[in-house]
Every structure is written in C-alpha cells, then in structure tokens.
PDB file of C-alpha atoms in Angstrom:
ATOM      1  CA  MET A 174       1.207  36.344  13.949  1.00  0.00           C
ATOM      2  CA  LYS A 175       4.710  38.014  12.673  1.00  0.00           C
ATOM      3  CA  GLN A 176       6.178  37.989   9.469  1.00  0.00           C
ATOM      4  CA  TYR A 177       9.318  36.119   8.817  1.00  0.00           C
ATOM      5  CA  ASN A 178      11.705  37.871   6.645  1.00  0.00           C
ATOM      6  CA  ARG A 179      12.456  35.088   4.078  1.00  0.00           C
ATOM      7  CA  LYS A 180      15.270  37.599   2.313  1.00  0.00           C
ATOM      8  CA  SER A 181      18.168  35.617   1.380  1.00  0.00           C
ATOM      9  CA  ILE A 182      20.900  35.968   3.563  1.00  0.00           C
ATOM     10  CA  ARG A 183      23.337  33.629   1.453  1.00  0.00           C
ATOM     11  CA  LEU A 184      26.210  34.901   4.019  1.00  0.00           C
ATOM     12  CA  LYS A 185      29.602  35.178   3.016  1.00  0.00           C
ATOM     13  CA  GLY A 186      31.618  32.274   3.801  1.00  0.00           C
ATOM     14  CA  HIS A 187      29.026  30.083   5.358  1.00  0.00           C
ATOM     15  CA  ASP A 188      29.318  25.976   3.111  1.00  0.00           C
ATOM     16  CA  TYR A 189      25.535  25.797   2.051  1.00  0.00           C
ATOM     17  CA  THR A 190      27.037  21.976   2.443  1.00  0.00           C
ATOM     18  CA  SER A 191      27.572  22.454   6.115  1.00  0.00           C
ATOM     19  CA  VAL A 192      25.555  20.327   8.280  1.00  0.00           C
ATOM     20  CA  GLY A 193      22.611  22.527   9.174  1.00  0.00           C
ATOM     21  CA  ARG A 194      18.597  23.285   9.006  1.00  0.00           C
ATOM     22  CA  TYR A 195      17.537  25.238   6.705  1.00  0.00           C
ATOM     23  CA  PHE A 196      14.041  27.391   5.903  1.00  0.00           C
ATOM     24  CA  VAL A 197      13.145  27.875   2.282  1.00  0.00           C
ATOM     25  CA  THR A 198      10.553  29.473   0.314  1.00  0.00           C
ATOM     26  CA  ILE A 199      10.550  29.296  -4.211  1.00  0.00           C
ATOM     27  CA  VAL A 200       7.909  31.465  -5.709  1.00  0.00           C
ATOM     28  CA  ILE A 201       5.914  30.510  -9.034  1.00  0.00           C
ATOM     29  CA  ARG A 202       6.432  33.290 -11.992  1.00  0.00           C
ATOM     30  CA  ASN A 203       4.290  36.529 -11.379  1.00  0.00           C
ATOM     31  CA  ARG A 204       2.370  34.939  -8.708  1.00  0.00           C
ATOM     32  CA  LEU A 205       0.604  32.924 -10.718  1.00  0.00           C
ATOM     33  CA  HIS A 206      -1.934  30.775  -8.862  1.00  0.00           C
ATOM     34  CA  LEU A 207      -0.333  27.015  -9.533  1.00  0.00           C
ATOM     35  CA  PHE A 208      -0.886  25.470  -7.010  1.00  0.00           C
ATOM     36  CA  GLY A 209      -4.411  25.211  -6.543  1.00  0.00           C
ATOM     37  CA  LYS A 210      -6.671  26.998  -3.909  1.00  0.00           C
ATOM     38  CA  VAL A 211      -7.025  27.855  -0.345  1.00  0.00           C
ATOM     39  CA  ILE A 212     -10.924  26.803   0.598  1.00  0.00           C
ATOM     40  CA  ASP A 213     -11.926  27.420   4.103  1.00  0.00           C
ATOM     41  CA  GLU A 214      -8.012  27.353   5.549  1.00  0.00           C
ATOM     42  CA  LYS A 215      -6.937  24.877   3.728  1.00  0.00           C
ATOM     43  CA  MET A 216      -4.800  23.959   0.749  1.00  0.00           C
ATOM     44  CA  ILE A 217      -6.332  22.096  -1.922  1.00  0.00           C
ATOM     45  CA  LEU A 218      -4.058  20.987  -4.435  1.00  0.00           C
ATOM     46  CA  ASN A 219      -4.381  20.841  -8.041  1.00  0.00           C
ATOM     47  CA  LYS A 220      -2.923  18.356 -10.312  1.00  0.00           C
ATOM     48  CA  PHE A 221      -0.204  20.291 -10.550  1.00  0.00           C
ATOM     49  CA  GLY A 222       0.438  20.902  -6.639  1.00  0.00           C
ATOM     50  CA  GLU A 223       0.325  17.159  -6.822  1.00  0.00           C
ATOM     51  CA  ILE A 224       3.352  16.768  -8.787  1.00  0.00           C
ATOM     52  CA  ALA A 225       4.501  19.368  -6.602  1.00  0.00           C
ATOM     53  CA  ALA A 226       3.868  17.571  -3.640  1.00  0.00           C
ATOM     54  CA  LYS A 227       5.323  14.602  -4.764  1.00  0.00           C
ATOM     55  CA  GLU A 228       8.455  15.624  -6.227  1.00  0.00           C
ATOM     56  CA  TRP A 229       9.515  16.862  -2.443  1.00  0.00           C
ATOM     57  CA  GLN A 230       8.570  13.392  -0.816  1.00  0.00           C
ATOM     58  CA  GLN A 231      11.112  12.094  -3.805  1.00  0.00           C
ATOM     59  CA  THR A 232      13.595  14.304  -2.359  1.00  0.00           C
ATOM     60  CA  ILE A 233      14.375  12.118   0.022  1.00  0.00           C
ATOM     61  CA  ASN A 234      14.604   9.225  -1.716  1.00  0.00           C
ATOM     62  CA  LEU A 235      17.068  10.372  -4.043  1.00  0.00           C
ATOM     63  CA  ARG A 236      19.577  12.320  -1.718  1.00  0.00           C
ATOM     64  CA  ASP A 237      20.540  10.537   1.625  1.00  0.00           C
ATOM     65  CA  ASN A 238      22.804  13.393   3.208  1.00  0.00           C
ATOM     66  CA  VAL A 239      19.049  15.099   4.072  1.00  0.00           C
ATOM     67  CA  SER A 240      15.989  14.962   5.864  1.00  0.00           C
ATOM     68  CA  LEU A 241      12.824  16.845   5.490  1.00  0.00           C
ATOM     69  CA  GLY A 242      11.170  19.048   8.238  1.00  0.00           C
ATOM     70  CA  ALA A 243       7.786  21.389   7.608  1.00  0.00           C
ATOM     71  CA  PHE A 244       6.485  22.001   4.124  1.00  0.00           C
ATOM     72  CA  MET A 245       3.252  23.688   2.496  1.00  0.00           C
ATOM     73  CA  ILE A 246       1.918  24.164  -1.067  1.00  0.00           C
ATOM     74  CA  MET A 247       0.620  27.248  -1.241  1.00  0.00           C
ATOM     75  CA  PRO A 248      -1.068  28.263  -4.860  1.00  0.00           C
ATOM     76  CA  ASP A 249       2.080  30.740  -6.048  1.00  0.00           C
ATOM     77  CA  HIS A 250       4.676  29.703  -3.810  1.00  0.00           C
ATOM     78  CA  ILE A 251       6.095  27.142  -1.682  1.00  0.00           C
ATOM     79  CA  HIS A 252       7.511  26.918   1.887  1.00  0.00           C
ATOM     80  CA  PHE A 253       9.872  24.384   3.291  1.00  0.00           C
ATOM     81  CA  VAL A 254      12.396  23.421   5.789  1.00  0.00           C
ATOM     82  CA  ILE A 255      15.656  21.085   5.049  1.00  0.00           C
ATOM     83  CA  HIS A 256      18.066  19.754   7.236  1.00  0.00           C
ATOM     84  CA  ILE A 257      21.799  18.857   5.491  1.00  0.00           C
ATOM     85  CA  GLU A 258      22.555  15.739   7.958  1.00  0.00           C
ATOM     86  CA  GLU A 259      25.586  14.624   6.454  1.00  0.00           C
ATOM     87  CA  GLN A 260      28.302  17.333   4.216  1.00  0.00           C
ATOM     88  CA  ARG A 261      29.499  16.137   0.957  1.00  0.00           C
ATOM     89  CA  ILE A 262      33.309  15.740   0.280  1.00  0.00           C
ATOM     90  CA  GLN A 263      33.523  17.735  -2.798  1.00  0.00           C
ATOM     91  CA  LYS A 264      35.675  17.084  -5.602  1.00  0.00           C
ATOM     92  CA  GLU A 265      38.676  19.515  -6.261  1.00  0.00           C
ATOM     93  CA  TYR A 266      38.248  21.571  -9.703  1.00  0.00           C
ATOM     94  CA  THR A 267      40.926  23.131 -11.646  1.00  0.00           C
ATOM     95  CA  ALA A 268      40.147  26.374 -12.864  1.00  0.00           C
ATOM     96  CA  GLU A 269      39.336  25.129 -16.565  1.00  0.00           C
ATOM     97  CA  GLU A 270      36.791  22.812 -15.094  1.00  0.00           C
ATOM     98  CA  LEU A 271      35.031  25.552 -12.608  1.00  0.00           C
ATOM     99  CA  GLU A 272      34.761  27.421 -15.715  1.00  0.00           C
ATOM    100  CA  ARG A 273      33.201  25.054 -17.883  1.00  0.00           C
ATOM    101  CA  ARG A 274      30.726  23.811 -14.661  1.00  0.00           C
ATOM    102  CA  ALA A 275      29.197  26.938 -14.441  1.00  0.00           C
ATOM    103  CA  GLY A 276      28.723  27.781 -18.135  1.00  0.00           C
ATOM    104  CA  ALA A 277      31.586  30.222 -18.196  1.00  0.00           C
ATOM    105  CA  VAL A 278      29.143  32.465 -17.643  1.00  0.00           C
ATOM    106  CA  ALA A 279      30.959  35.493 -15.152  1.00  0.00           C
ATOM    107  CA  GLY A 280      29.726  35.300 -11.719  1.00  0.00           C
ATOM    108  CA  LYS A 281      27.242  32.478 -12.566  1.00  0.00           C
ATOM    109  CA  HIS A 282      26.724  30.613  -9.070  1.00  0.00           C
ATOM    110  CA  MET A 283      27.811  26.980  -9.510  1.00  0.00           C
ATOM    111  CA  ASN A 284      25.826  24.097  -6.967  1.00  0.00           C
ATOM    112  CA  LYS A 285      28.020  22.015  -5.249  1.00  0.00           C
ATOM    113  CA  PRO A 286      26.744  18.288  -5.068  1.00  0.00           C
ATOM    114  CA  GLY A 287      24.551  17.859  -2.231  1.00  0.00           C
ATOM    115  CA  SER A 288      24.217  21.143  -0.929  1.00  0.00           C
ATOM    116  CA  LEU A 289      21.018  23.061  -0.312  1.00  0.00           C
ATOM    117  CA  GLY A 290      21.451  25.082  -4.180  1.00  0.00           C
ATOM    118  CA  ALA A 291      21.585  21.733  -5.157  1.00  0.00           C
ATOM    119  CA  VAL A 292      18.529  20.279  -3.165  1.00  0.00           C
ATOM    120  CA  VAL A 293      16.003  23.086  -4.790  1.00  0.00           C
ATOM    121  CA  ARG A 294      17.695  23.591  -7.667  1.00  0.00           C
ATOM    122  CA  GLY A 295      16.908  19.282  -8.740  1.00  0.00           C
ATOM    123  CA  TYR A 296      13.756  20.087  -7.300  1.00  0.00           C
ATOM    124  CA  LYS A 297      12.634  23.179  -8.940  1.00  0.00           C
ATOM    125  CA  GLY A 298      13.869  21.424 -12.145  1.00  0.00           C
ATOM    126  CA  ALA A 299      11.810  17.776 -11.443  1.00  0.00           C
ATOM    127  CA  VAL A 300       8.945  19.612 -10.972  1.00  0.00           C
ATOM    128  CA  THR A 301       8.856  22.349 -13.614  1.00  0.00           C
ATOM    129  CA  ARG A 302       9.249  19.733 -16.656  1.00  0.00           C
ATOM    130  CA  GLN A 303       6.609  17.945 -15.418  1.00  0.00           C
ATOM    131  CA  VAL A 304       4.155  20.530 -15.284  1.00  0.00           C
ATOM    132  CA  LEU A 305       5.459  22.068 -18.965  1.00  0.00           C
ATOM    133  CA  SER A 306       5.300  18.496 -19.887  1.00  0.00           C
ATOM    134  CA  ILE A 307       1.395  18.706 -19.191  1.00  0.00           C
ATOM    135  CA  ILE A 308       1.314  21.987 -20.552  1.00  0.00           C
ATOM    136  CA  SER A 309       2.758  20.628 -23.974  1.00  0.00           C
ATOM    137  CA  GLU A 310       0.647  18.206 -24.040  1.00  0.00           C
ATOM    138  CA  ASN A 311      -2.245  20.492 -23.964  1.00  0.00           C
ATOM    139  CA  GLN A 312      -1.148  22.764 -26.652  1.00  0.00           C
ATOM    140  CA  ASN A 313      -3.030  21.661 -29.610  1.00  0.00           C
ATOM    141  CA  ASN A 314      -6.008  19.862 -27.529  1.00  0.00           C
ATOM    142  CA  GLU A 315      -7.127  22.346 -25.422  1.00  0.00           C
ATOM    143  CA  SER A 316     -10.569  20.861 -24.753  1.00  0.00           C
ATOM    144  CA  THR A 317      -8.531  18.030 -21.984  1.00  0.00           C
ATOM    145  CA  LEU A 318      -8.125  21.190 -19.833  1.00  0.00           C
ATOM    146  CA  LYS A 319     -10.647  21.348 -17.246  1.00  0.00           C
ATOM    147  CA  ASN A 320     -11.636  25.071 -16.704  1.00  0.00           C
ATOM    148  CA  SER A 321     -10.655  28.612 -17.576  1.00  0.00           C
ATOM    149  CA  GLU A 322      -8.389  28.850 -14.355  1.00  0.00           C
ATOM    150  CA  LEU A 323      -5.780  25.701 -16.009  1.00  0.00           C
ATOM    151  CA  MET A 324      -6.849  27.491 -19.995  1.00  0.00           C
ATOM    152  CA  ASP A 325      -5.241  30.850 -17.493  1.00  0.00           C
ATOM    153  CA  ILE A 326      -2.640  29.037 -16.377  1.00  0.00           C
ATOM    154  CA  HIS A 327      -1.332  26.950 -20.033  1.00  0.00           C
ATOM    155  CA  ASN A 328      -1.577  30.362 -21.999  1.00  0.00           C
ATOM    156  CA  GLN A 329       0.834  32.172 -19.588  1.00  0.00           C
ATOM    157  CA  LEU A 330       3.274  29.133 -19.261  1.00  0.00           C
ATOM    158  CA  ARG A 331       3.302  27.267 -22.633  1.00  0.00           C
ATOM    159  CA  ALA A 332       6.259  29.609 -24.182  1.00  0.00           C
ATOM    160  CA  GLU A 333       7.846  29.782 -20.619  1.00  0.00           C
ATOM    161  CA  LYS A 334      11.479  27.305 -19.883  1.00  0.00           C
ATOM    162  CA  THR A 335      10.489  27.283 -16.614  1.00  0.00           C
ATOM    163  CA  ILE A 336       7.566  27.907 -13.428  1.00  0.00           C
ATOM    164  CA  TRP A 337       9.479  29.861 -11.119  1.00  0.00           C
ATOM    165  CA  VAL A 338      11.187  33.415 -10.566  1.00  0.00           C
ATOM    166  CA  ARG A 339      14.537  32.598 -10.030  1.00  0.00           C
ATOM    167  CA  ASN A 340      16.874  31.409  -7.100  1.00  0.00           C
ATOM    168  CA  TYR A 341      14.988  31.063  -3.669  1.00  0.00           C
ATOM    169  CA  ASN A 342      14.864  32.757  -0.147  1.00  0.00           C
ATOM    170  CA  GLU A 343      16.470  30.992   2.432  1.00  0.00           C
ATOM    171  CA  ALA A 344      17.140  31.673   5.620  1.00  0.00           C
ATOM    172  CA  ILE A 345      19.353  29.361   8.271  1.00  0.00           C
ATOM    173  CA  ILE A 346      17.773  28.334  11.290  1.00  0.00           C
ATOM    174  CA  ARG A 347      20.354  28.437  14.147  1.00  0.00           C
ATOM    175  CA  THR A 348      18.140  27.430  17.369  1.00  0.00           C
ATOM    176  CA  GLN A 349      15.569  25.401  18.068  1.00  0.00           C
ATOM    177  CA  ARG A 350      12.871  28.235  19.169  1.00  0.00           C
ATOM    178  CA  HIS A 351      13.514  29.379  15.472  1.00  0.00           C
ATOM    179  CA  TYR A 352      12.702  25.878  13.864  1.00  0.00           C
ATOM    180  CA  ASP A 353       9.602  25.565  16.283  1.00  0.00           C
ATOM    181  CA  ASN A 354       8.551  29.720  15.056  1.00  0.00           C
ATOM    182  CA  VAL A 355       9.172  28.596  11.383  1.00  0.00           C
ATOM    183  CA  THR A 356       7.466  25.470  11.534  1.00  0.00           C
ATOM    184  CA  ARG A 357       4.369  26.983  12.939  1.00  0.00           C
ATOM    185  CA  TYR A 358       4.815  29.763  10.212  1.00  0.00           C
ATOM    186  CA  ILE A 359       5.022  27.413   7.441  1.00  0.00           C
ATOM    187  CA  ASN A 360       1.836  25.489   9.141  1.00  0.00           C
ATOM    188  CA  ASP A 361      -0.497  28.404   9.780  1.00  0.00           C
ATOM    189  CA  ASN A 362       0.245  29.668   5.808  1.00  0.00           C
ATOM    190  CA  PRO A 363      -3.275  28.239   4.518  1.00  0.00           C
ATOM    191  CA  LYS A 364      -5.080  30.118   7.340  1.00  0.00           C
ATOM    192  CA  LYS A 365      -3.551  33.549   6.678  1.00  0.00           C
ATOM    193  CA  TRP A 366      -3.969  33.394   2.881  1.00  0.00           C
ATOM    194  CA  ASP A 367      -7.630  35.165   2.631  1.00  0.00           C
ATOM    195  CA  GLU A 368      -5.759  38.169   4.797  1.00  0.00           C
ATOM    196  CA  ASN A 369      -2.900  38.436   3.378  1.00  0.00           C
ATOM    197  CA  LEU A 370      -4.494  38.301   0.378  1.00  0.00           C
ATOM    198  CA  LYS A 371      -7.201  41.161   1.037  1.00  0.00           C
ATOM    199  CA  GLN A 372      -3.572  43.263   2.858  1.00  0.00           C
ATOM    200  CA  LYS A 373      -2.287  43.314  -0.787  1.00  0.00           C
ATOM    201  CA  LEU A 374      -5.630  44.170  -2.595  1.00  0.00           C
ATOM    202  CA  ASP A 375      -6.177  47.180   0.156  1.00  0.00           C
ATOM    203  CA  LEU A 376      -2.856  48.361  -1.468  1.00  0.00           C
ATOM    204  CA  ASP A 377      -3.971  48.676  -4.968  1.00  0.00           C
TER     205      ASP A 377
END
C-alpha cells in the first residue's frame, strides 16, 4: 500500500481554525513502544494506550466545534483524522498581548482557540499528565510495575516533561478520495506493523 507523505505542510496563509479535515500523526519520544503492542495484526493497548484512547474520545466532549474521523493508536505513534466543523471567532490582541501569550519567545507559535494546533496540544497535554503521573507514583515503588517492558518505560520517561516528540505531522484532506484513502491507511496500520518493523531492521 502506498505510504502517504505525512510531512507537515503548514501552508503559509492557511488558517488552521477554518472548517476542514486534517490527517494528523503524533509520535512518542525516542519511538518508545509506550501504548502497547501489535499481536496477530491487532493493536493491544496497555494501560497507557487506554489513557490515550479515552482522552481522544474526550476531545469531542470538550470541543464542540470538531468531530472525529479514523483513529488508530500504535505502539509508538497515533494517527487520526479530525474535522473542524465550525470556525471560532478569534479575539483581536494587541502586539503586547500577543507577545505575552506567546511567552515572549521569538518565533514561538501561539495556537488559536479552536484551531488544529489547539486540539493537538490539548490532547497531548492531557495524555502526558496522566502517563507521567502514573510513572511518578511508581518511582519509589517499582514493584507495582507489572513487567520489564513497563519498567523500561518508567526508566526512560520518569525524568521527562513530555512523552511526545515536539510538534506533529499533518496534511489537509481536500477531496473525498483522499479522505477514503487516509481512512483505509489508518485502519490498516496494525496489519502493516510487522512488515514495516522488518523493513526498519533490515536497514539497520
């Protein structure tokens, strides 16, 4: 199957608060297999993967201007399609307010309310807080971690502030054919996991 180019295009001049459909991929730091494993071409979620799934369903409850398309949690990344159904009216800020809201960091992107970036940022933050909370709780009681795999996750992430690679990859879905192909690609990800993993190992 064709591998879709998920490189972020971030089209200059495109308003990511506008009505539209988007294909998004977010990735775990160091490609750590945080959310579970693929067995017999099916994704089996662990407790962290269940948190990720629950928070994605919460998105539609928290944001009434979006609806959800295909969604797939993989061991080290997540694919999803999101529809922005209604454009939020944006408040006009003075230059001073914009600088303050952006953290006074030159070039730092400020996510607008109701935008694609705001949805992704909110989701990533919610999952991170819960995952790191569990890791922190186990820091002084590692016997509660069930197996060596979870122990490895604990050791790699306990000092981190986020579980995610910075930013995200996205593509604007402009046609129904593109939408259908992306949906098929997302749903087929577990079936392709072993094949893709073997290709990576062959390149090492």
